[in-house]
Every structure is written in C-alpha cells, then in structure tokens.
GROMACS .gro file of C-alpha atoms in nm:
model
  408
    1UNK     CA    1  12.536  11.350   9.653
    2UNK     CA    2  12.668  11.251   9.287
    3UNK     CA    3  12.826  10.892   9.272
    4UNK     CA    4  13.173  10.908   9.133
    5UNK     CA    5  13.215  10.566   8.991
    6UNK     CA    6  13.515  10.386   8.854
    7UNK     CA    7  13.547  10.063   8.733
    8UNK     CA    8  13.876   9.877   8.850
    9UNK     CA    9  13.968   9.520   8.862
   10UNK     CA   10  14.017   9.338   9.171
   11UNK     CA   11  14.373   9.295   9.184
   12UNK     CA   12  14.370   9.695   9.241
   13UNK     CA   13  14.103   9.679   9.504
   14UNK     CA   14  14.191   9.778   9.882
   15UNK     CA   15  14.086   9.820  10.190
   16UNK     CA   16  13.943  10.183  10.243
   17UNK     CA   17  13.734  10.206   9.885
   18UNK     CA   18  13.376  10.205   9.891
   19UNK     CA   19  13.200   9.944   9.669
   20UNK     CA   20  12.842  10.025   9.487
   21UNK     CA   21  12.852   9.785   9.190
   22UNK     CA   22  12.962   9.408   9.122
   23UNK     CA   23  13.057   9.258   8.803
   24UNK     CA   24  12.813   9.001   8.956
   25UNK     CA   25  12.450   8.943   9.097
   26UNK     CA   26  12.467   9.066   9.462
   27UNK     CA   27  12.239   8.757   9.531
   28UNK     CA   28  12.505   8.511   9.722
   29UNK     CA   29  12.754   8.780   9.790
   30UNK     CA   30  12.791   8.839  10.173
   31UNK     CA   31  12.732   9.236  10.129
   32UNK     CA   32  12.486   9.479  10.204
   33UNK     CA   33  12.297   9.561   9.831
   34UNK     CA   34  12.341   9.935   9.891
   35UNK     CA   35  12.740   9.965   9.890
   36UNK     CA   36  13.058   9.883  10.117
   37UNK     CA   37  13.370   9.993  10.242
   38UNK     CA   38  13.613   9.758  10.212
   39UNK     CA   39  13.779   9.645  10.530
   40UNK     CA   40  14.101   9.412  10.469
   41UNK     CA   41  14.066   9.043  10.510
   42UNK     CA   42  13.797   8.816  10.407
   43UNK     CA   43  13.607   9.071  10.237
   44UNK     CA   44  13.943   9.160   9.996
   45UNK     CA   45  13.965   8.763   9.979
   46UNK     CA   46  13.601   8.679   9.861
   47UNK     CA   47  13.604   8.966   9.610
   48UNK     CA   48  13.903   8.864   9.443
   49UNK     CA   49  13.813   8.476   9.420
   50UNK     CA   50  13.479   8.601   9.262
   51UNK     CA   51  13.508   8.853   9.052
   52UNK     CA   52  13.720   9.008   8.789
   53UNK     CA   53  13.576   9.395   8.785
   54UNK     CA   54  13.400   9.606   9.052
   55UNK     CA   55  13.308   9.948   9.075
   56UNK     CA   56  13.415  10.221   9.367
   57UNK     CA   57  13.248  10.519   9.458
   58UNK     CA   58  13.567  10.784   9.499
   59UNK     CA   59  13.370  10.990   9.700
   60UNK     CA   60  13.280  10.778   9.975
   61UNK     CA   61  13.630  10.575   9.964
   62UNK     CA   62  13.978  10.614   9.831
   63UNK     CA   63  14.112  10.577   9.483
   64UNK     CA   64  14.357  10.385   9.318
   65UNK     CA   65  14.669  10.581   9.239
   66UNK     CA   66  14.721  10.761   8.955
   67UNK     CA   67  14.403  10.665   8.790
   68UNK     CA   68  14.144  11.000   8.770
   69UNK     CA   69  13.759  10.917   8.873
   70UNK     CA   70  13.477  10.852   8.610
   71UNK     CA   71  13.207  11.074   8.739
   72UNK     CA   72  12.842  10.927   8.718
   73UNK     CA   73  12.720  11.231   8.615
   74UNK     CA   74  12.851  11.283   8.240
   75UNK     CA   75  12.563  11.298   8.009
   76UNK     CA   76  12.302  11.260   8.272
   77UNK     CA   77  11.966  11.478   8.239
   78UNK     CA   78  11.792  11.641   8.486
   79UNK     CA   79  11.673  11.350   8.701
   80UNK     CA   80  11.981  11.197   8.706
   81UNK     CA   81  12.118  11.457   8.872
   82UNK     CA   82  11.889  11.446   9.140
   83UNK     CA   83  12.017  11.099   9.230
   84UNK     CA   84  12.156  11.096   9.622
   85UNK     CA   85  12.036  11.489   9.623
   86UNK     CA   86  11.822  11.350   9.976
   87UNK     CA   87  11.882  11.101  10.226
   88UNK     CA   88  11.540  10.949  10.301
   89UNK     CA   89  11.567  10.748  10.637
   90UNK     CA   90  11.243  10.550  10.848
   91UNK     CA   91  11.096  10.793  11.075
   92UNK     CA   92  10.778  10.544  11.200
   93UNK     CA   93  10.880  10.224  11.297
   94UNK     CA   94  10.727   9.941  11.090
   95UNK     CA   95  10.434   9.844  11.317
   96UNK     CA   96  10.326  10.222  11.383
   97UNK     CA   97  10.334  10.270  11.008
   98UNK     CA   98  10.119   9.996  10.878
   99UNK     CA   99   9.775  10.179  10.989
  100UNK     CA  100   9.848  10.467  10.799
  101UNK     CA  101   9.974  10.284  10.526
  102UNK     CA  102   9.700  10.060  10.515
  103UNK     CA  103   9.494  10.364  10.462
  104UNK     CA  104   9.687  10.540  10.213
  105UNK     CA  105   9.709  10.198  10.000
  106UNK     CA  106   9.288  10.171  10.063
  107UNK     CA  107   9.259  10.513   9.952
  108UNK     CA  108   9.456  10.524   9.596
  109UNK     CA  109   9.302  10.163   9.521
  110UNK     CA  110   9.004  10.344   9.549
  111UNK     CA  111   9.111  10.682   9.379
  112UNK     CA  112   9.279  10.445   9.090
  113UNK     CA  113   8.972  10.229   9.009
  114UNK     CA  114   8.766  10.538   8.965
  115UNK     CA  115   8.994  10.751   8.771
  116UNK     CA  116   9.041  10.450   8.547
  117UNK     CA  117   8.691  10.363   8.473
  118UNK     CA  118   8.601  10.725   8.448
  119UNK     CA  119   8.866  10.762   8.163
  120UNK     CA  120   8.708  10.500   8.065
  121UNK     CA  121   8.361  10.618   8.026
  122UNK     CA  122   8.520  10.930   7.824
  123UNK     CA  123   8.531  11.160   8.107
  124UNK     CA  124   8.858  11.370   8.102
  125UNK     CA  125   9.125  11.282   8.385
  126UNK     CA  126   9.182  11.549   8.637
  127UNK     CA  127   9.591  11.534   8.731
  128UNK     CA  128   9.478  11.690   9.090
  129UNK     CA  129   9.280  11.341   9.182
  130UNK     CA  130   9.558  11.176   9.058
  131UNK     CA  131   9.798  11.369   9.303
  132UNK     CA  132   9.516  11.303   9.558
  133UNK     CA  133   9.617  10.923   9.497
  134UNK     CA  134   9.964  10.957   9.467
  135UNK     CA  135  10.056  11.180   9.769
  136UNK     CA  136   9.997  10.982  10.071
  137UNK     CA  137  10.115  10.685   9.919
  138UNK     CA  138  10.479  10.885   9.890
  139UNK     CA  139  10.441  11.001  10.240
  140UNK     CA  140  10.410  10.669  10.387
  141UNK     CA  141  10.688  10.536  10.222
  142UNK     CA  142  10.878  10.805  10.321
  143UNK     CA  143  10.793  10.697  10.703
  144UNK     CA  144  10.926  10.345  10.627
  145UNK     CA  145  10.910  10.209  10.287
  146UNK     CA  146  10.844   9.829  10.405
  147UNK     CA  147  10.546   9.875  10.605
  148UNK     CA  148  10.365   9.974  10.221
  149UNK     CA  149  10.553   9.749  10.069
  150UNK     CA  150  10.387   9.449  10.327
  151UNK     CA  151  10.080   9.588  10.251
  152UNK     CA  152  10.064   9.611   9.898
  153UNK     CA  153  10.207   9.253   9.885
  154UNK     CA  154   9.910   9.065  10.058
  155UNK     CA  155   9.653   9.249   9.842
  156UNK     CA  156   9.496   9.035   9.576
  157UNK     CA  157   9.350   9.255   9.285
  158UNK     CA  158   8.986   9.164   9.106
  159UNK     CA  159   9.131   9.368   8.820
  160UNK     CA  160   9.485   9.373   8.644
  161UNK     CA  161   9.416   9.713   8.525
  162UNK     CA  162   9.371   9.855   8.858
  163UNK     CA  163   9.628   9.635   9.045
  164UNK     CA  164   9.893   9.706   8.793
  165UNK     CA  165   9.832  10.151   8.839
  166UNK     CA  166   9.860  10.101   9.225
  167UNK     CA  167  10.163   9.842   9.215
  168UNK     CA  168  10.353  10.060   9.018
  169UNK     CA  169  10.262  10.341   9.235
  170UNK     CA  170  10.371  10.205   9.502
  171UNK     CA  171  10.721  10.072   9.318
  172UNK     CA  172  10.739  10.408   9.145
  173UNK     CA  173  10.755  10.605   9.504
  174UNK     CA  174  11.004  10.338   9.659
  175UNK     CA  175  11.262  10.336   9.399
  176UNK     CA  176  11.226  10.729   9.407
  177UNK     CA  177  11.314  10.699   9.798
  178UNK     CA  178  11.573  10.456   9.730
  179UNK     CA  179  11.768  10.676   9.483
  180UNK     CA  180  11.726  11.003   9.690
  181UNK     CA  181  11.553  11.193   9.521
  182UNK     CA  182  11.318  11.476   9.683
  183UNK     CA  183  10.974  11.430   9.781
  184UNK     CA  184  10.818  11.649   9.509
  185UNK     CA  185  10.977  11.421   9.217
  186UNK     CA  186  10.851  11.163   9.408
  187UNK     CA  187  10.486  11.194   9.404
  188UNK     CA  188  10.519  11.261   9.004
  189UNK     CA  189  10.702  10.953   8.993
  190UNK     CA  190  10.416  10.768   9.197
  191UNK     CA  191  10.118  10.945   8.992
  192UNK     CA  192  10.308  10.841   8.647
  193UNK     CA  193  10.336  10.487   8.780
  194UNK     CA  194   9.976  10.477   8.843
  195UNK     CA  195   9.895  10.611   8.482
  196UNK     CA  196  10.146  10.406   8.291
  197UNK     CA  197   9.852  10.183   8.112
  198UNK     CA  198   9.592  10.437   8.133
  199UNK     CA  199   9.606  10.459   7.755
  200UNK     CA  200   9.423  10.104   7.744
  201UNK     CA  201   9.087  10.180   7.888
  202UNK     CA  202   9.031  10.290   7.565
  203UNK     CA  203   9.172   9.989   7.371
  204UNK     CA  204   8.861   9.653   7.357
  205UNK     CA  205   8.869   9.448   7.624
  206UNK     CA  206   8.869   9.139   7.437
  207UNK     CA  207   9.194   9.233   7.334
  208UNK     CA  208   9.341   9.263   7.651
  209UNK     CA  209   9.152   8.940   7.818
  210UNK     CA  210   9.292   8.768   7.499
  211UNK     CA  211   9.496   8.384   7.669
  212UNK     CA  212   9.745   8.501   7.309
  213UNK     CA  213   9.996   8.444   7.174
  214UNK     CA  214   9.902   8.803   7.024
  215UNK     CA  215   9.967   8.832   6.639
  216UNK     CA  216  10.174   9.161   6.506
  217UNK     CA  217   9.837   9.318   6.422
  218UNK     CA  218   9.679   9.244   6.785
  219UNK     CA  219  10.042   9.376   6.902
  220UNK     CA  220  10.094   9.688   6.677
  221UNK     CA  221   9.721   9.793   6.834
  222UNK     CA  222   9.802   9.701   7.230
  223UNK     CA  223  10.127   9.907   7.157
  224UNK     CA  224   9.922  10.258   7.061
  225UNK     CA  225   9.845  10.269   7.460
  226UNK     CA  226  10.119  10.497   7.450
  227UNK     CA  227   9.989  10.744   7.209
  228UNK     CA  228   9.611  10.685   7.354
  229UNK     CA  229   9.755  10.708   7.699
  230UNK     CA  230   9.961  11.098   7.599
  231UNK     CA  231   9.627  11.175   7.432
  232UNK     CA  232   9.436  11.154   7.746
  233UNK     CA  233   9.694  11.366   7.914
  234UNK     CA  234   9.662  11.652   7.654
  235UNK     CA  235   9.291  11.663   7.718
  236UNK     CA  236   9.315  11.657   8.051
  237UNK     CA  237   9.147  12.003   8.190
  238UNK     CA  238   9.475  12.054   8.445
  239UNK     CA  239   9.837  11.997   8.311
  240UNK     CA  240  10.009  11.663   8.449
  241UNK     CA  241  10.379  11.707   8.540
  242UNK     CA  242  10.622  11.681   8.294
  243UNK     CA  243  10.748  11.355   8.458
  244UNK     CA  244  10.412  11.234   8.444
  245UNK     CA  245  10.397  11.260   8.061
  246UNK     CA  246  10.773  11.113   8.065
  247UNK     CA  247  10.718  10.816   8.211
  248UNK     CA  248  10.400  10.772   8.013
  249UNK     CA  249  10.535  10.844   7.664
  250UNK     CA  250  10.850  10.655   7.755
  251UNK     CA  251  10.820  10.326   7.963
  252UNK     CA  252  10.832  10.088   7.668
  253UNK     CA  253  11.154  10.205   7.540
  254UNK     CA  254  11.459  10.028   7.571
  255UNK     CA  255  11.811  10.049   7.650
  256UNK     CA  256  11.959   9.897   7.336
  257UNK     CA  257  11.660  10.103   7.106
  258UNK     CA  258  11.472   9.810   7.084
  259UNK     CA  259  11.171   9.957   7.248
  260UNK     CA  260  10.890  10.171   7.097
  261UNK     CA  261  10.753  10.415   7.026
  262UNK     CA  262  11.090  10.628   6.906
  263UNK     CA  263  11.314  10.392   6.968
  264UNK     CA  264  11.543  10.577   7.215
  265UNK     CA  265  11.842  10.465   7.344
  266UNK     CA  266  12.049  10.454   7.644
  267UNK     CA  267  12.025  10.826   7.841
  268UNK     CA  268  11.823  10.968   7.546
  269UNK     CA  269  11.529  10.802   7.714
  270UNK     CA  270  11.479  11.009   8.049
  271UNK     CA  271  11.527  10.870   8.358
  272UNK     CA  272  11.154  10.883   8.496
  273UNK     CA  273  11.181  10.637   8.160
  274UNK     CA  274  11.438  10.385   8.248
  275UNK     CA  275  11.274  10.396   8.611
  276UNK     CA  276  10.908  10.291   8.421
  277UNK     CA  277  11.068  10.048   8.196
  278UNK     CA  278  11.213   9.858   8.504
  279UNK     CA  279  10.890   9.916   8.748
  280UNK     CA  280  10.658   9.847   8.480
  281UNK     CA  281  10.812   9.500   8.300
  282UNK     CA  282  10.872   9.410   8.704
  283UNK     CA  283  10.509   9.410   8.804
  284UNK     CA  284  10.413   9.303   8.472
  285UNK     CA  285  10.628   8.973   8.573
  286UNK     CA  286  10.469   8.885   8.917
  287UNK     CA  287  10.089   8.951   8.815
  288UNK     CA  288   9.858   8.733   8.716
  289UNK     CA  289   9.760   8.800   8.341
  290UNK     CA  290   9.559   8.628   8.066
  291UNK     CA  291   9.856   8.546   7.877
  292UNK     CA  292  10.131   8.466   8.160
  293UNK     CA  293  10.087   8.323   8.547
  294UNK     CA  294  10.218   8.551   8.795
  295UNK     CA  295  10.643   8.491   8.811
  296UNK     CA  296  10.774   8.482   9.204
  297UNK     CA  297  10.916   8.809   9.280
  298UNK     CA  298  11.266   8.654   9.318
  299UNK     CA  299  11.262   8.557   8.916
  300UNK     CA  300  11.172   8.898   8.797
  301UNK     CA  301  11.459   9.047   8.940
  302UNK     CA  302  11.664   8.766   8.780
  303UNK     CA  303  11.509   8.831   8.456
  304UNK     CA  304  11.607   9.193   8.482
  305UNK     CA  305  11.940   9.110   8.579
  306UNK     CA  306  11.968   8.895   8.258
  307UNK     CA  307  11.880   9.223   8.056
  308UNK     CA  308  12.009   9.455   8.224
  309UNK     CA  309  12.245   9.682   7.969
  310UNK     CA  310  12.041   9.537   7.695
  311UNK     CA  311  11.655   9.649   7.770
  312UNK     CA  312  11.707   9.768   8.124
  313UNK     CA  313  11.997  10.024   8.211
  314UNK     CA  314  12.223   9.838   8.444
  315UNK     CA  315  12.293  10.038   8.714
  316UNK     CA  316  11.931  10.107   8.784
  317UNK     CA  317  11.861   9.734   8.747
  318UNK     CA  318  12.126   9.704   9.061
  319UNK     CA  319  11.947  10.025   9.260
  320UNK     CA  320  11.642   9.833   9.186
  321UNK     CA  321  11.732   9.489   9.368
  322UNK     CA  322  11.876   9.666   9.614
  323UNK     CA  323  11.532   9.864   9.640
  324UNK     CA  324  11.330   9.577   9.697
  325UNK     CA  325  11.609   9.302   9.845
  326UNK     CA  326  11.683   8.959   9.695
  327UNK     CA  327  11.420   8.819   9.858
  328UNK     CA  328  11.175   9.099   9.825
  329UNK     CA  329  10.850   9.170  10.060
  330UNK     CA  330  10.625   8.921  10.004
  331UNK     CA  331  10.823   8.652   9.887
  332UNK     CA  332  10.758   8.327  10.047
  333UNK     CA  333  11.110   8.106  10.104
  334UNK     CA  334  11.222   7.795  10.281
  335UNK     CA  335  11.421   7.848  10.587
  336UNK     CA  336  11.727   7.603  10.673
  337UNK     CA  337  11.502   7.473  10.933
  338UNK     CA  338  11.288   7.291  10.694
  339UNK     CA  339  11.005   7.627  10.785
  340UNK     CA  340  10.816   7.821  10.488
  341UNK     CA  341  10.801   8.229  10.511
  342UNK     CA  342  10.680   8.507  10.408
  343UNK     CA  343  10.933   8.779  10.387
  344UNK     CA  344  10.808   9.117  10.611
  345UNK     CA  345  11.067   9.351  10.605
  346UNK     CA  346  11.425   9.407  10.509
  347UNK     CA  347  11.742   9.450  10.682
  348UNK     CA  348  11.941   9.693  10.467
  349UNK     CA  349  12.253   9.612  10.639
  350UNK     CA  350  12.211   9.275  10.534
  351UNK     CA  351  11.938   9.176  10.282
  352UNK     CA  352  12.018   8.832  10.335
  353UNK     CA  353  11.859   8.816  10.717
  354UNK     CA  354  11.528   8.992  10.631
  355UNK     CA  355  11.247   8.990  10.921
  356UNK     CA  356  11.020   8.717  10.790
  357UNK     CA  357  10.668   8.537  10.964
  358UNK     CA  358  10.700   8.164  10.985
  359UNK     CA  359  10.405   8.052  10.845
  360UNK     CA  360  10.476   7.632  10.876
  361UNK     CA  361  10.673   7.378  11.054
  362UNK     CA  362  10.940   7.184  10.931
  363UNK     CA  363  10.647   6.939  10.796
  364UNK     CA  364  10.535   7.239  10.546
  365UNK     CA  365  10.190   7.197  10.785
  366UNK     CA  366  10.041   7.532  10.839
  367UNK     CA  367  10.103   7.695  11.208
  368UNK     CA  368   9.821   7.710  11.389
  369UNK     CA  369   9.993   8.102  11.482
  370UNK     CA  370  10.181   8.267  11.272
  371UNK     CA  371  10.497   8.432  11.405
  372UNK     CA  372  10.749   8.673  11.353
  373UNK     CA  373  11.129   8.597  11.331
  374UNK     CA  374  11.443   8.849  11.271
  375UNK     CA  375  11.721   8.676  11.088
  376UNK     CA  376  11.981   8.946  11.202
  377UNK     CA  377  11.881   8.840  11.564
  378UNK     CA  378  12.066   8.493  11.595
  379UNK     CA  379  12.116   8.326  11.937
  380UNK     CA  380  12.466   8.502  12.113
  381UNK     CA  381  12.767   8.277  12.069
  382UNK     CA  382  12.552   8.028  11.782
  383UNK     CA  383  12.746   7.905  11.531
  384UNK     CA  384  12.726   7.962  11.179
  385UNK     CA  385  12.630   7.596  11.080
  386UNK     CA  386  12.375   7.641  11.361
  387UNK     CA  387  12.206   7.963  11.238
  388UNK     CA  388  11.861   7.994  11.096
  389UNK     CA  389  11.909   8.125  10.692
  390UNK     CA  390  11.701   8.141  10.426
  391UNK     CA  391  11.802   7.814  10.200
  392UNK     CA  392  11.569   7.907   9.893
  393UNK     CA  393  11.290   8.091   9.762
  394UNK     CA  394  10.952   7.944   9.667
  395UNK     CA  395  10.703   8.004   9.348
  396UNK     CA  396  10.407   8.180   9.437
  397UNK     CA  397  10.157   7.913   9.564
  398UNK     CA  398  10.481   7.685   9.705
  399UNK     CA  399  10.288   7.418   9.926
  400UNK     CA  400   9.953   7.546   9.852
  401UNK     CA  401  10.029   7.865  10.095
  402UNK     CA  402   9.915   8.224   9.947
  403UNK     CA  403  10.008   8.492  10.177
  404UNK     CA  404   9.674   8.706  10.057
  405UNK     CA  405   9.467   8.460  10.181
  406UNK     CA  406   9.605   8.377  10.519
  407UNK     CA  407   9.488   8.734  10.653
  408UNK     CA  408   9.847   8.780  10.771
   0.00000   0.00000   0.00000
C-alpha cells in the first residue's frame, strides 16, 4: 500500500483523518507510533495544544477540502516502492517463538564469526553462507519480531566486529518487517546488515582497538572499509544481491551529502542506504567500542531524532522508533512504583505500556524472582493516578543491573 501523505496544520485537522507523522517526537504523545485515526475530542484537543503541523495519510483517512494529496511516492526508487507492499503480522506467540529464535540468533553468531575471520584470513566470501545466516534470522522475525529482538538484547558480544554484523542483522530484518516489505528483500536486507563492516577485517587491528580521538589520516584509512568491503564482494565466487552491494557501498552516506564515499544526497542514496545509515549509526550508538561506552538504547533514537532530515532521512527515522518503540527491547526503566525493568516486548497499540520483567523492588534491591508484568493490563476500574507507568528510562548499568548477566 503507498502512503499518500500531506502535510496540514492543525487548525485543519479533523476527526476521520489518519495520522502517520508529527511535527514532534512521538515520545510523550498518547498515540500508537505506527499511525491514528483521529476520533473527535481529546485527541483533536492534545494535537492542537502541541503541535503546529502533522501529516495525514489520505488513503487511510479523509482529506481536507479542496487541497489535492502529496503522494509519498514521487521520486522514490525501487525499494521505496515496496514500502506497505506486505502486511507482516505475529504468527507464533512470543514464548513459542523464543526457542526457535534462540536458535536462529545461535546459528548466524556462529555463521558471522566464521565468515568474518575467514575474509579475514583472505579466503573469498561465499554470498550462499551468508544467506545461510541471514534466512532464519528473517523467518523468525517474521513469526514475531520481539521474541529476536529479546534475544539479541541479552547477548553480550566478546567481539565488536562480530556483534555489530549480527545486530544489524537482526535490525536490518525488523525494520524490513516493519515497513512491509516482502520476505525476499528482507533476507538481502538482513545479509547486507551483517556485511556492512566486512570491509575492515582487512584494515590493522590496532587501528580499530585505537581509545582515539582518530586523526584525518587514521580517519581517511577507517573510511576505505567501503571500497575494501565492495572489493570483497566483487571477488566473491557467487554474486551478492544487488541490495547487498547497496547497503554496503552506501551506509555512510548522508542525507544532507555530508556522508562519503560520493557524497549522495537525499533519495539519490537508495533506500537499502538510508535503511543502513540509520541501522548502522544506531547500533554503533549502544555498543561498547574503544572509543565510545555503549549509549542506552533510548538516547540513540534521540540522537537520530536530532538529525533526522540532516544525516538521517526523517520519515525513516520515525518508521524506525516506531520499529523498535520508545523504550525499545532491552531497555531497562524505572517504573512509577519506584521498580527497575527490563523492557520484553512491545505493545504496538500503545508503545507506552510495553510488557516488561520487574527485576527490583521499590528499594532498587534485586528480586530474588524475576517476573513478568503487562502495562496494557491495569487493574479494572484503577485510576489513572493509580496505574503502574514507566516514569523514566535508565543508562545501561542503572543500579549496577545488566540484563546479560542476570540469565533472564
């Protein structure tokens, strides 16, 4: 299905059109991340006390008079196209999932560590083991995104290299799923994710284990990845798919053309591209490096907000949150009780009241058992002063608590 957006102010807005977009983070607003129709009342209220501009999707909900629709789809390439061309929805629940996803995250952390040091060792990298990786990966998120997403969260990675290919796997497939589009773009999206930095197992590794700051000369030669990486794809005995190369030769550019290495610009750089650029600086963010402690998940997607229609392409910056939730899997937070979390799964009709495990009391003291509780499921007739939220979110290591190590 193509989005037909158009951007209107407020003052025009009314009840029957269908919002996708904000002029606003969606963090704080009291909507589900993925789009709403607008029902009259408190919802036209709140909208117009808060922001100046949103954006309606004309095909889902009505139009404003007299004013023609801005369709999405002008100067889009292929992939964009292919946005909302599938509706992916959970077939597994969540607990029947995370076996097979456990497996299928086992399995390409395997796969990844062994492609990578055999490209490493000069041996040439065979696209097939690489879809090997890739594929069951995709197919478990297709059964239910979150129950990967949980896994891949409590894994703690001996090597960056490694951690980062199966990461962005993982993010590459989601956000795929998330956008709609079909299952075959979807495993090249997940095998590209897994090469993006394959181009530096042949860069030194004092280089990359360097604390920095990096000079320009140190940063000129970390930026040739991309050439080193396209190089190994050429040689490569079996052709990779042309979103593979894509998303390799393209990840480091930049909305505003600030990236390298051909500083592209807005839509010129594909959208396997703008999907890398967004997956990549993301994961990039919340790992641990030698140059930069790991961010909490909840400040990356603030820092892409910040940049989105400057290095980031907006809109995708907005799918993106809404891929992963404000308070994305994994994410410990502070309940209004006083309790500290770990965020399990999402609610997509409201990612505000995710399904999180209590992992302390109100004294921050560890539980002795940890246990699940559903935000969405509040007591009948409680009010809302009454109700158990989510107050904050925490830095990673927030009261000494690391959700990899508490064999959750």
């Amino acid at each position: 299905m193509m989005l037909q957006e158009l951007k209107i102010g407020t003052g025009q807005l009314s009840a029957g059109m269908y919002v996708c977009r904000l002029d606003r983070p969606w963090t704080g607003a009291p909507f589900p991340l993925q789009g709403f129709l607008v029902q009259p009342g408190t919802q036209l209220d709140w909208l117009r006390e808060h922001c100046h501009w949103v954006w309606i999707d004309v095909r889902r909900g009505t139009a404003p008079a007299g004013r023609p629709a801005v369709a999405a789809a002008a100067a889009m390439d292929t992939g964009d196209r292919l946005i909302g061309s599938v509706v992916h929805v959970d077939t597994v629940p969540f607990a029947e999932e995370l076996p097979a996803a456990h497996q299928a995250h086992d399995n390409a952390a395997r796969l990844a560590a062994r492609i990578l040091a055999d490209v490493q060792a000069g041996h040439k990298l065979a696209a097939s083991e690489v879809r090997t990786a890739a594929e069951p990966v995709v197919h478990s998120v297709l059964r239910n995104a979150d129950a990967l997403f949980w896994v891949n969260a409590l894994q703690r990675h001996d090597s960056y290299a490694y951690g980062h290919a199966i990461n962005c796997c993982v993010l590459a497939a989601a956000f795929g799923r998330h956008l709609g589009l079909p299952e075959d773009l979807l495993v090249d999206l997940a095998s590209g994710g897994l090469l993006l930095d394959v181009g530096k197992t042949q860069l030194p590794h004092a280089l990359l284990a360097d604390p920095g700051p990096l000079d320009e000369a140190a940063m000129e030669q970390v930026r040739t990845h991309v050439e080193l990486g396209q190089a190994i794809l050429a040689d490569s005995d079996e052709p990779h798919a042309a979103t593979v190369v894509q998303m390799l030769r393209t990840h480091h550019e930049r909305w505003d053309g600030s990236g390298y290495p051909d500083g592209l610009m807005a839509r010129a750089i594909p959208l396997a591209g703008r999907m890398a650029a967004i997956i990549d600086s993301f994961d990039a963010m919340t790992s641990l490096r030698a140059h930069a402690p790991a961010q909490a998940r909840h400040e990356a997607l603030q820092e892409l907000y910040r940049n989105r229609g400057r290095l980031y392409h907006g809109e995708l910056v907005e799918q993106f949150t809404g891929c992963l939730g404000v308070y994305p899997t994994g994410s410990l937070v502070e309940l209004s009780t006083g309790e500290v979390a770990v965020v399990m799964t999402q609610n997509p009709s409201r990612r505000l009241r995710p399904l999180v495990m209590l992992l302390t009391g109100a004294d921050k003291v560890p539980r002795d058992v940890f246990s699940p509780l559903d935000l969405m499921l509040q007591p009948e007739g409680e009010p809302v002063s009454k109700q158990v939220n989510i107050v904050r979110p925490l830095p990673v290591g927030a009261h000494g608590l690391d959700p990899a190590e508490l064999f959750l």
